[in-house]
C-alpha positions as a Python dict, from the first residue, in 0.01 Angstrom:
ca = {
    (1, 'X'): (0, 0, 0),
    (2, 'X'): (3, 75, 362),
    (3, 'X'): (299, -8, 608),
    (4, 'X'): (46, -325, 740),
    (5, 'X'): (-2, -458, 412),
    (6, 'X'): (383, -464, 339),
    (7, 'X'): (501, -616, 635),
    (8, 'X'): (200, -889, 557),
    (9, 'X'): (332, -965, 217),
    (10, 'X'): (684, -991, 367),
    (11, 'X'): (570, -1255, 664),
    (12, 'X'): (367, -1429, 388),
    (13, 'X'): (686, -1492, 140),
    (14, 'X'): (920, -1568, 456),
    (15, 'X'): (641, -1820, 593),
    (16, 'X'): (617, -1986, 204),
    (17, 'X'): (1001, -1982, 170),
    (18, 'X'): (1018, -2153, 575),
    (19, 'X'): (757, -2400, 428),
    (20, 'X'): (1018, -2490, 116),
    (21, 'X'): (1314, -2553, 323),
    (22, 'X'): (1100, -2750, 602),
    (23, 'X'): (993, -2954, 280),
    (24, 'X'): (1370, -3033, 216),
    (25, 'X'): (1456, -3092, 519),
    (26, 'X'): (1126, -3410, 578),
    (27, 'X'): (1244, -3516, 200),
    (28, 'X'): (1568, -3545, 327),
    (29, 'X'): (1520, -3729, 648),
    (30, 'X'): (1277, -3972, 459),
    (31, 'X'): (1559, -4062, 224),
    (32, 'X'): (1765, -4140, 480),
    (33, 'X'): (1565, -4338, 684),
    (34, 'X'): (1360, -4496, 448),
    (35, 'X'): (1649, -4495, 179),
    (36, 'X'): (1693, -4905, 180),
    (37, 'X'): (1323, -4982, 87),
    (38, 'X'): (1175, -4958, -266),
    (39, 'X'): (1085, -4709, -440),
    (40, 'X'): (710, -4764, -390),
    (41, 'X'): (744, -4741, -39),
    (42, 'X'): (931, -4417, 14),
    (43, 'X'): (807, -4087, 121),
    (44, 'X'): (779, -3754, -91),
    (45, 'X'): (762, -3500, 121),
    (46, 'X'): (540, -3270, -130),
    (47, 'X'): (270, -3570, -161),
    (48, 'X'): (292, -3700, 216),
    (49, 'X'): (365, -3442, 411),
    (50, 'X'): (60, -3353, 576),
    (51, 'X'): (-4, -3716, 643),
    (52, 'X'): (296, -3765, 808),
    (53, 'X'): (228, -3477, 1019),
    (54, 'X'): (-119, -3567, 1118),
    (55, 'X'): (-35, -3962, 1196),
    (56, 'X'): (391, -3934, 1304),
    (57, 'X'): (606, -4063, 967),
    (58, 'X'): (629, -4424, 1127),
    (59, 'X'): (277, -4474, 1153),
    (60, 'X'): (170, -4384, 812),
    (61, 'X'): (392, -4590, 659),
    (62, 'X'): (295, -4865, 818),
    (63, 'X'): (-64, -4767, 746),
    (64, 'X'): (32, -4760, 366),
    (65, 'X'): (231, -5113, 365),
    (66, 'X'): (-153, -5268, 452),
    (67, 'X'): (-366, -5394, 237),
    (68, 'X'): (-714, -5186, 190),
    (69, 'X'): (-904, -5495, 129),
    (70, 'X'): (-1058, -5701, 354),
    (71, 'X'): (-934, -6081, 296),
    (72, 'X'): (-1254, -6316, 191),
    (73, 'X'): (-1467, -6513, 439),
    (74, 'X'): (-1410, -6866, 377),
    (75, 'X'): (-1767, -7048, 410),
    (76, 'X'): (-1858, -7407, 556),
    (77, 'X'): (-1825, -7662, 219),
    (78, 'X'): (-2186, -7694, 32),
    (79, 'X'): (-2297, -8027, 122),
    (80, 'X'): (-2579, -8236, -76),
    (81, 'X'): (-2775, -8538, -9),
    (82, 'X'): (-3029, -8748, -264),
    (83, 'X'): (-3385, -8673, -243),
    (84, 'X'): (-3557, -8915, -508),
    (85, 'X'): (-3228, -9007, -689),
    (86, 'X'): (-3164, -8621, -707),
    (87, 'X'): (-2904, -8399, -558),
    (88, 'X'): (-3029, -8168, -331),
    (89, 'X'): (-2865, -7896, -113),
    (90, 'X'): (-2875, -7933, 255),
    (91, 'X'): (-2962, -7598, 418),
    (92, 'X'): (-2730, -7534, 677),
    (93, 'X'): (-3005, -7543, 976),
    (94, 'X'): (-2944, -7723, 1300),
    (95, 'X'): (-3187, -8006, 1260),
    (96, 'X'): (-2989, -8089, 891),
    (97, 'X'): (-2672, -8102, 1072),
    (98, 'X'): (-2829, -8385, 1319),
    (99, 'X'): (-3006, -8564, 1075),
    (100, 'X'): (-2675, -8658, 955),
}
C-alpha cells in the first residue's frame, strides 16, 4: 500500500470512531431530555439519528407523536321518505332538500 492509501484508511477509522462517540453523545442528550416520557416515545440515536438531523430532534418527535391516519369524514344522516308505502332514499340534490 502506498503512503495515500494509508493515511485514507487512517481518516476512514478516525471518521467511523468520531461517528460512534457523536452517536453517544445524541443518545445521551435524548435520554436526558426526553428521559420523563415513555419508552415508546424516546429517541435511539442508532435508529433516529439521521431523522433528527434532517428535521431538528424537536420536530421529529413531534412528527412521530401524530397520528398517520387521516380521521373519517362524517357524512350528512341518510334520510328516506315513502314512495307507494315503500322506503325510499332521498338523493341528496337541491330540489330534494326543498321539497321537504
Amino acid at each position: 500500500m502506498t503512503t495515500n492509501e494509508e493515511s485514507l484508511i487512517a481518516e476512514n477509522k478516525s471518521l467511523k470512531a468520531e461517528i460512534v462517540w457523536l452517536k453517544e453523545q445524541l443518545a445521551d442528550l435524548n435520554r436526558t431530555h426526553y428521559g420523563s416520557r415513555s419508552d415508546k416515545t424516546k429517541f435511539d440515536a442508532q435508529s433516529n439519528d439521521a431523522q433528527s438531523s434532517l428535521f431538528g430532534e424537536k420536530d421529529f418527535f413531534e412528527m412521530s407523536q401524530t397520528p398517520l391516519a387521516q380521521p373519517r369524514v362524517k357524512h350528512a344522516p341518510v334520510q328516506y321518505k315513502r314512495v307507494k308505502g315503500k322506503l325510499v332514499k332521498i338523493k341528496s340534490t337541491k330540489n330534494s332538500r326543498s321539497e321537504k
